Amino acid sequence: MATASAPFAALEPLLLRHHSRADALIEVLHGAQQCYGHLSDPLLRHVAERLQLPLSRVKGTASFYHLFRFQPPARHRCVVCTGTACQIQGAPALIAAMEEDLGLKLGARRGDGWVSLSEVRCLGTCSDAPLVQIDDSIGRQQTVAGLRRWLQELEP
Amino acid sequence: MSGLRYCASAGCLARGSGALMEALNTAISRGELGDQIQLRPVGCLGPCSQGPLLALDPDGDLYAGVDPQDAETLVAALARRLHQSSDQATPLEWAPARGQRLDLSEPFFQRQRRIVLEHCGLIDPTDLEQAIAVGAYGQLERVLQGWSPEQVVTELQRSGLRGRGGAGYPTGLKWATVARMPGARKVVVCNADEGDPGAFMDRAVLEGDPHRVLEGMAIAAYAVGADHGFIYIRAEYELAIERLRLAIEQAVDRGRLGAGLFGTGFGFTLELRVGAGAYVCGEETALIASIEGKRGTPRPRPPYPAERGVGGRPTLINNVETFANVAPILREGADWFAAIGSAGSSGTKVFSLTGHVRRGGLVEVPMGTSLATVVLEMGEGSPHGSAVKAVQTGGPSGGCVPADQLDTPLDYESLQALGTIMGSGGMVVLDQSTDMVALAAYFMAFCREESCGKCVPCRAGTVQLHGLLEKILAGQASHADLDQLETLGAMVMDTSLCGLGQSAPKPMLSTLRYFRGEYLARLEAP
Amino acid sequence: MSLAAKLPKLRLATVWLAGCSGCHMSFLDLDEWLIELAPRIEMVFSPIASDTKTYPEAVDVALVEGGVGNSDNLALIYQVRQRSRLLVSFGDCAITANVPGLRNPLAGPAAVLDRSYLELADGSAQWPHAPGLVPELLERVLPVHELVPVDLFLPGCPPPAERIRAVLDALLRGEQPLMEGPEMIRFG
Amino acid sequence: MSVRTLRIDGRDVASADDATVLEAARDAGVVIPTLCHLEGLSPVAACRLCLVEIEGSAKLQPACITPVSEGMVVHTATPRLQEIRRTVIELLFTEGNHVCAVCVANGHCELQDRAVEVGMDHARLPYRFPDRPVDLSHPRFGLDHNRCILCSRCVRVCDEVEGAHVWDVAWRGEHCRIIAGLDQPWGAVDACTDCGKCVMVCPTGALFHKGDSEGEKHEDPSRLAALLRARHARQEAP
């Protein structure tokens, strides 16, 4: 039994709730990422051991899903919605502006960990298209000019 | 007594209904008649493009675009009316400074028929007592105490309900198949992995009336002989997840889920499984793999989930809206339901109306309603003086209906005949400014990215198809490239392992069918 | 006089683009059959059998070895297509880009030149640069048919001499060679 | 066990009732091309080469997993199927870097053989030229991702036969890749028993013995079935 000082102890309650069952792998990965920010190799190894799964099965599964990260998240996360409603109402121009202003390609993260740029396929609030999410705030009916101002306000 | 219902669904929250709620709360607590003004959060009220939305009881009025600064005057007006007379039928003398009172006699409201959404927007989705007050779990209780499982299945079959996730498979038949499978430990799964971009029907149902879905699942479990269930929901729907978790907890505490329900021997437990960003997990066998904690790759059918599903057990999978239809069907009877909608497609369908449309949001209409009614009358057409060019339905698995065919009735077969599908209910209006080749390339990029990579035609074929579309967009393609696009598209449809690949070329083939000129105009001179 | 001599001679060209010349060597492996071939053709352009530097007009059959990898290759292949009745992609490089195409996963000519002339250099590392003399590398080495229409594909690295002979034999008879089975279309 | 009679390409065929269309066809001497399928491993029906037409079914069915049924009428080599197979092979050739001329499996490669069988004299689709690595960290074996067609035979043999589960498929779609352990260098994965079964069943030159050069990989994947039969016989023996 892991003790409080054991590595990744914060994961214990979740593992316990799922009785360390293999079919809870994705739930456990969600929890692990929430606790530790990203899925590092030692963390994945720990999950594999506790669920008694092969390492490649754990990494193979985790890497299948877009939402799992294998490196620490950037301090600011810029996400452009590219759902159909956003796409036809200006998402491509927003992406182009962000790529230019941040000096980043879509899907990339700045080397210094300041900011990352990614897309999401529909946030589900299409009446406000096009949408951009930066960290926890959502910008509705975003314009390129408004977005550029918003980017300038990002803390370094 | 006056009631204020504010929309606390993701759309209106993003438009500031949280701030509005706080301002109203402050104003109410400051006023003298605070105890007589009840403020509560509710699910989607409909015209999302005009949020934040606020409904007033008992008047039934609906206000759009209400600003927090309006809170003071609104509460003052309510207090005045409460003070002046006990007759709450007196029209309220108030108008928001910025927003407006909506005219409920307009087609957007009048053309709707709310069955799935009947309580959405009326009750506080975080309050089980309110749900019970309007009948939640009443049908479960009635069924458990007087019906045999076979009777339930028969009733569903007679209702003509078909799967609302997209394919339109008869729900009763699906239930009957699982019910016939041997074994006592079957599984019921609710597919809440609403992945089509531009679709948010299920999100609204889960955020606005989660108990209705839980009740539908429990009734299904009783009918097919299952004791356990999963709700598989996409991770992007944080609010819906939160509300579902709460709803499950509440239902367990109140004896609506769990062992020995309503004093019978029937028990049903429910687990929430959160996806992690994979569109293909909307496919049944991929969804099962994901619930089992594996890569969400589809497998060939047969065996169908009804025979071998989660953990090898017979499994019933229906989508959110399908389960949400179950309680009203049992309450009002199969005949009542079958009389709504059109022949072959009974009941209503919820659509999320978005894109280049003047009034967008969530609408529920009887099946068979024409696209023109929904898009032109209810949605009031395209804004900024532009005209509707086409309507995209069915997301990446669907296609476009051109403007001259908008009289098409919304039912499974009519849409299929046009080369698209009903899908889960995403309806994206496209105006004259839309580049149809770019739209096709957009959907192909989507499928390319969401392909699980297991079978060759989908993994490599979508990449090649996307490359060809990009080449056409860049003006570098020849007629031979266009031929190749069509040939390869047909090949990918015919040979892919699952629905994702089998339908990936559809948006492209549909735009080729109706807007071929836009492709030809971009080809290099021969 | 033999019958062959009475027929109009086939105007044959062989072209060498981005390839190792192995296909041409395999052509030479036809050995004594070349002597039979000689009276039936007129070799109008070839790195191994002709001094002509400009690609001539009205070529009947052009065997093109190699992928299209630089500006010279590109100019030549357009000319070949324009001036030849039957263009044969001769060997794997012309058909798949093959070994020259191994550079394609690298991100463009700069990366290729860096790797070849700087990183792997023993001494005096520098890019070759002589405008007008050293042709510029294209972004990628491409199979011939991705640039111009090709009439016949003759795979192999190199195509064995018998395969070349079977194709030429058929062409000389005015027939379309039957390209199927391991003897005729195996890559590698 | 009872017998089913069916018609395959105009031939009457009798087969065991638990046989697949592929097995029934092979018993009758009808060759249906396959790549991901290998006797002894669970079927995945992923490569789609063995799709066949079955009368009365609108959809094409993969022969490797479709059970035979009484009176079934199967067509295995219609022009439509042949065109599909050629396209499948072209898709595989263009998505990786299959340079036969410098491949260890040249001349002994199932992909190369299939290309000949489907009549692929060139790829009508453009080559992708992906940038893929080679893993030479294992002391005895190598993995060249350029030549991997993601048939997953290695994943299955390691999991189902050897029981080590060193391999799995990671990532998604066009980015799918075979990984060892936590996407580590193969040589760094403790779970590997160095048994070499993955190399044995690999249909191309993706997995190979170090030291083999061009054309020197001579594996016979059908040895797996023989091995499993021998193992089974031993277990059944009194």
Tab-separated table of N, CA and C in Angstrom, chain D residues 94-183:
chain	number	residue	atom	x	y	z
D	94	THR	N	2.475	4.601	-50.702
D	94	THR	CA	2.671	6.047	-50.709
D	94	THR	C	2.711	6.642	-49.307
D	95	GLU	N	2.174	5.933	-48.295
D	95	GLU	CA	2.174	6.539	-46.965
D	95	GLU	C	3.490	6.318	-46.220
D	96	GLY	N	4.265	5.321	-46.611
D	96	GLY	CA	5.543	5.103	-45.944
D	96	GLY	C	6.690	5.396	-46.895
D	97	ASN	N	7.871	4.893	-46.563
D	97	ASN	CA	9.005	5.008	-47.492
D	97	ASN	C	9.477	3.592	-47.811
D	98	HIS	N	8.791	2.976	-48.764
D	98	HIS	CA	9.093	1.577	-49.080
D	98	HIS	C	10.052	1.523	-50.260
D	99	VAL	N	11.318	1.663	-49.956
D	99	VAL	CA	12.321	1.668	-51.012
D	99	VAL	C	12.867	0.240	-51.143
D	100	CYS	N	12.206	-0.548	-52.000
D	100	CYS	CA	12.531	-1.979	-52.090
D	100	CYS	C	14.018	-2.209	-52.352
D	101	ALA	N	14.594	-1.345	-53.177
D	101	ALA	CA	15.969	-1.572	-53.631
D	101	ALA	C	16.963	-1.653	-52.478
D	102	VAL	N	16.679	-0.963	-51.385
D	102	VAL	CA	17.634	-0.976	-50.286
D	102	VAL	C	17.004	-1.565	-49.019
D	103	CYS	N	16.081	-2.512	-49.218
D	103	CYS	CA	15.372	-3.087	-48.073
D	103	CYS	C	15.892	-4.483	-47.745
D	104	VAL	N	15.980	-4.753	-46.449
D	104	VAL	CA	16.431	-6.085	-46.026
D	104	VAL	C	15.509	-7.181	-46.542
D	105	ALA	N	14.244	-6.840	-46.749
D	105	ALA	CA	13.286	-7.878	-47.142
D	105	ALA	C	13.091	-7.962	-48.651
D	106	ASN	N	13.875	-7.198	-49.400
D	106	ASN	CA	13.718	-7.196	-50.862
D	106	ASN	C	13.745	-8.624	-51.398
D	107	GLY	N	12.669	-8.962	-52.120
D	107	GLY	CA	12.592	-10.317	-52.673
D	107	GLY	C	11.900	-11.305	-51.751
D	108	HIS	N	11.727	-10.913	-50.475
D	108	HIS	CA	11.039	-11.801	-49.534
D	108	HIS	C	10.044	-11.005	-48.714
D	109	CYS	N	9.309	-10.145	-49.386
D	109	CYS	CA	8.447	-9.197	-48.695
D	109	CYS	C	7.010	-9.399	-49.141
D	110	GLU	N	6.113	-9.497	-48.173
D	110	GLU	CA	4.714	-9.721	-48.527
D	110	GLU	C	4.108	-8.500	-49.230
D	111	LEU	N	4.535	-7.319	-48.825
D	111	LEU	CA	4.003	-6.114	-49.465
D	111	LEU	C	4.435	-6.045	-50.931
D	112	GLN	N	5.696	-6.364	-51.137
D	112	GLN	CA	6.246	-6.373	-52.499
D	112	GLN	C	5.511	-7.415	-53.364
D	113	ASP	N	5.264	-8.569	-52.767
D	113	ASP	CA	4.549	-9.619	-53.493
D	113	ASP	C	3.124	-9.187	-53.833
D	114	ARG	N	2.457	-8.577	-52.841
D	114	ARG	CA	1.077	-8.133	-53.078
D	114	ARG	C	1.055	-7.106	-54.209
D	115	ALA	N	2.060	-6.233	-54.234
D	115	ALA	CA	2.101	-5.199	-55.271
D	115	ALA	C	2.144	-5.844	-56.655
D	116	VAL	N	2.939	-6.900	-56.778
D	116	VAL	CA	3.002	-7.608	-58.062
D	116	VAL	C	1.645	-8.231	-58.369
D	117	GLU	N	1.051	-8.868	-57.348
D	117	GLU	CA	-0.221	-9.571	-57.571
D	117	GLU	C	-1.335	-8.618	-57.997
D	118	VAL	N	-1.351	-7.425	-57.428
D	118	VAL	CA	-2.438	-6.507	-57.794
D	118	VAL	C	-2.091	-5.719	-59.057
D	119	GLY	N	-0.932	-5.963	-59.602
D	119	GLY	CA	-0.578	-5.329	-60.868
D	119	GLY	C	-0.139	-3.884	-60.728
D	120	MET	N	0.464	-3.553	-59.569
D	120	MET	CA	0.890	-2.174	-59.384
D	120	MET	C	2.237	-1.932	-60.065
D	121	ASP	N	2.189	-1.323	-61.255
D	121	ASP	CA	3.452	-0.985	-61.925
D	121	ASP	C	3.906	0.424	-61.531
D	122	HIS	N	2.977	1.186	-60.955
D	122	HIS	CA	3.324	2.490	-60.396
D	122	HIS	C	2.189	2.921	-59.466
D	123	ALA	N	2.457	3.877	-58.616
D	123	ALA	CA	1.423	4.374	-57.716
D	123	ALA	C	0.759	5.583	-58.364
D	124	ARG	N	-0.559	5.512	-58.491
D	124	ARG	CA	-1.261	6.635	-59.112
D	124	ARG	C	-1.465	7.792	-58.136
D	125	LEU	N	-1.243	7.486	-56.850
D	125	LEU	CA	-1.370	8.521	-55.834
D	125	LEU	C	0.021	9.070	-55.518
D	126	PRO	N	0.095	10.332	-55.099
D	126	PRO	CA	1.418	10.892	-54.822
D	126	PRO	C	2.053	10.290	-53.562
D	127	TYR	N	3.370	10.155	-53.610
D	127	TYR	CA	4.110	9.653	-52.446
D	127	TYR	C	4.148	10.733	-51.370
D	128	ARG	N	4.048	10.321	-50.111
D	128	ARG	CA	4.008	11.262	-48.993
D	128	ARG	C	5.404	11.580	-48.448
D	129	PHE	N	6.326	10.642	-48.553
D	129	PHE	CA	7.685	10.809	-48.029
D	129	PHE	C	7.705	11.288	-46.579
D	130	PRO	N	7.104	10.530	-45.660
D	130	PRO	CA	7.108	10.961	-44.259
D	130	PRO	C	8.503	10.841	-43.650
D	131	ASP	N	8.730	11.628	-42.618
D	131	ASP	CA	10.018	11.574	-41.922
D	131	ASP	C	9.868	10.623	-40.738
D	132	ARG	N	10.411	9.432	-40.854
D	132	ARG	CA	10.230	8.421	-39.808
D	132	ARG	C	11.580	7.895	-39.345
D	133	PRO	N	11.687	7.581	-38.055
D	133	PRO	CA	12.978	7.144	-37.507
D	133	PRO	C	13.241	5.644	-37.662
D	134	VAL	N	14.444	5.260	-37.350
D	134	VAL	CA	14.865	3.855	-37.298
D	134	VAL	C	15.383	3.605	-35.889
D	135	ASP	N	14.967	2.508	-35.275
D	135	ASP	CA	15.402	2.185	-33.912
D	135	ASP	C	16.375	1.003	-33.969
D	136	LEU	N	17.629	1.275	-33.637
D	136	LEU	CA	18.639	0.208	-33.671
D	136	LEU	C	19.183	-0.072	-32.272
D	137	SER	N	18.352	0.240	-31.253
D	137	SER	CA	18.853	0.141	-29.880
D	137	SER	C	18.886	-1.286	-29.343
D	138	HIS	N	18.130	-2.165	-29.965
D	138	HIS	CA	18.117	-3.554	-29.488
D	138	HIS	C	19.394	-4.258	-29.961
D	139	PRO	N	19.991	-5.072	-29.091
D	139	PRO	CA	21.259	-5.690	-29.509
D	139	PRO	C	21.152	-6.598	-30.731
D	140	ARG	N	19.980	-7.211	-30.936
D	140	ARG	CA	19.912	-8.191	-32.027
D	140	ARG	C	19.015	-7.776	-33.188
D	141	PHE	N	18.042	-6.905	-32.875
D	141	PHE	CA	17.059	-6.591	-33.910
D	141	PHE	C	16.968	-5.094	-34.175
D	142	GLY	N	16.378	-4.747	-35.304
D	142	GLY	CA	16.152	-3.341	-35.627
D	142	GLY	C	14.707	-3.107	-36.044
D	143	LEU	N	14.263	-1.867	-35.922
D	143	LEU	CA	12.924	-1.483	-36.340
D	143	LEU	C	13.018	-0.251	-37.220
D	144	ASP	N	12.595	-0.402	-38.468
D	144	ASP	CA	12.593	0.726	-39.403
D	144	ASP	C	11.148	1.142	-39.642
D	145	HIS	N	10.765	2.264	-39.037
D	145	HIS	CA	9.376	2.720	-39.148
D	145	HIS	C	8.997	3.083	-40.587
D	146	ASN	N	9.991	3.381	-41.401
D	146	ASN	CA	9.694	3.729	-42.792
D	146	ASN	C	8.993	2.584	-43.522
D	147	ARG	N	9.263	1.359	-43.072
D	147	ARG	CA	8.756	0.187	-43.782
D	147	ARG	C	7.594	-0.465	-43.071
D	148	CYS	N	7.110	0.178	-42.013
D	148	CYS	CA	6.027	-0.416	-41.222
D	148	CYS	C	4.689	-0.087	-41.873
D	149	ILE	N	3.835	-1.109	-42.024
D	149	ILE	CA	2.510	-0.878	-42.611
D	149	ILE	C	1.428	-0.971	-41.542
D	150	LEU	N	1.803	-1.010	-40.284
D	150	LEU	CA	0.866	-1.018	-39.147
D	150	LEU	C	-0.115	-2.189	-39.200
D	151	CYS	N	0.370	-3.338	-39.649
D	151	CYS	CA	-0.493	-4.515	-39.696
D	151	CYS	C	-0.776	-5.029	-38.293
D	152	SER	N	0.073	-4.643	-37.347
D	152	SER	CA	-0.017	-4.998	-35.925
D	152	SER	C	0.239	-6.476	-35.634
D	153	ARG	N	0.829	-7.197	-36.585
D	153	ARG	CA	1.171	-8.587	-36.298
D	153	ARG	C	2.149	-8.682	-35.122
D	154	CYS	N	3.135	-7.755	-35.086
D	154	CYS	CA	4.137	-7.796	-34.010
D	154	CYS	C	3.480	-7.566	-32.654
D	155	VAL	N	2.514	-6.624	-32.632
D	155	VAL	CA	1.814	-6.324	-31.381
D	155	VAL	C	1.080	-7.568	-30.906
D	156	ARG	N	0.409	-8.219	-31.859
D	156	ARG	CA	-0.415	-9.378	-31.494
D	156	ARG	C	0.438	-10.586	-31.111
D	157	VAL	N	1.497	-10.818	-31.843
D	157	VAL	CA	2.287	-12.025	-31.528
D	157	VAL	C	2.957	-11.865	-30.166
D	158	CYS	N	3.393	-10.645	-29.862
D	158	CYS	CA	4.079	-10.420	-28.593
D	158	CYS	C	3.096	-10.533	-27.430
D	159	ASP	N	1.872	-10.086	-27.659
D	159	ASP	CA	0.858	-10.144	-26.606
D	159	ASP	C	0.236	-11.534	-26.509
D	160	GLU	N	-0.167	-12.086	-27.652
D	160	GLU	CA	-0.980	-13.296	-27.630
D	160	GLU	C	-0.153	-14.576	-27.550
D	161	VAL	N	1.047	-14.563	-28.100
D	161	VAL	CA	1.833	-15.790	-28.132
D	161	VAL	C	2.975	-15.741	-27.116
D	162	GLU	N	3.758	-14.656	-27.165
D	162	GLU	CA	4.887	-14.585	-26.244
D	162	GLU	C	4.439	-14.122	-24.857
D	163	GLY	N	3.369	-13.298	-24.815
D	163	GLY	CA	2.862	-12.835	-23.525
D	163	GLY	C	3.653	-11.697	-22.920
D	164	ALA	N	4.499	-11.058	-23.695
D	164	ALA	CA	5.335	-9.988	-23.131
D	164	ALA	C	4.730	-8.594	-23.350
D	165	HIS	N	3.935	-8.452	-24.369
D	165	HIS	CA	3.295	-7.175	-24.714
D	165	HIS	C	4.293	-6.008	-24.703
D	166	VAL	N	5.402	-6.246	-25.398
D	166	VAL	CA	6.385	-5.157	-25.542
D	166	VAL	C	5.821	-4.072	-26.453
D	167	TRP	N	5.122	-4.508	-27.500
D	167	TRP	CA	4.677	-3.585	-28.547
D	167	TRP	C	3.245	-3.127	-28.344
D	168	ASP	N	2.969	-1.950	-28.815
D	168	ASP	CA	1.584	-1.536	-28.992
D	168	ASP	C	1.571	-0.474	-30.081
D	169	VAL	N	0.361	-0.168	-30.552
D	169	VAL	CA	0.223	0.936	-31.499
D	169	VAL	C	-0.020	2.197	-30.681
D	170	ALA	N	0.680	3.266	-31.006
D	170	ALA	CA	0.461	4.524	-30.301
D	170	ALA	C	0.033	5.608	-31.271
D	171	TRP	N	-0.427	6.729	-30.723
D	171	TRP	CA	-0.900	7.874	-31.483
D	171	TRP	C	-2.101	7.482	-32.338
D	172	ARG	N	-2.361	8.265	-33.350
D	172	ARG	CA	-3.641	8.089	-34.032
D	172	ARG	C	-3.526	8.459	-35.512
D	173	GLY	N	-4.386	7.843	-36.316
D	173	GLY	CA	-4.479	8.193	-37.730
D	173	GLY	C	-3.141	8.059	-38.440
D	174	GLU	N	-2.815	9.067	-39.259
D	174	GLU	CA	-1.571	9.009	-40.020
D	174	GLU	C	-0.348	9.048	-39.107
D	175	HIS	N	-0.542	9.452	-37.843
D	175	HIS	CA	0.592	9.519	-36.912
D	175	HIS	C	0.795	8.213	-36.147
D	176	CYS	N	-0.027	7.213	-36.416
D	176	CYS	CA	0.106	5.927	-35.723
D	176	CYS	C	1.519	5.374	-35.889
D	177	ARG	N	2.004	4.782	-34.833
D	177	ARG	CA	3.352	4.241	-34.862
D	177	ARG	C	3.401	3.097	-33.862
D	178	ILE	N	4.182	2.069	-34.224
D	178	ILE	CA	4.416	0.980	-33.285
D	178	ILE	C	5.381	1.498	-32.212
D	179	ILE	N	5.053	1.269	-30.945
D	179	ILE	CA	6.000	1.676	-29.898
D	179	ILE	C	6.373	0.477	-29.041
D	180	ALA	N	7.551	0.558	-28.448
D	180	ALA	CA	7.980	-0.422	-27.453
D	180	ALA	C	7.931	0.278	-26.097
D	181	GLY	N	7.375	-0.399	-25.110
D	181	GLY	CA	7.289	0.172	-23.764
D	181	GLY	C	6.611	1.525	-23.791
D	182	LEU	N	7.193	2.481	-23.079
D	182	LEU	CA	6.612	3.822	-23.024
D	182	LEU	C	7.103	4.669	-24.198
D	183	ASP	N	7.104	4.117	-25.386
D	183	ASP	CA	7.660	4.798	-26.551
D	183	ASP	C	9.156	5.019	-26.321
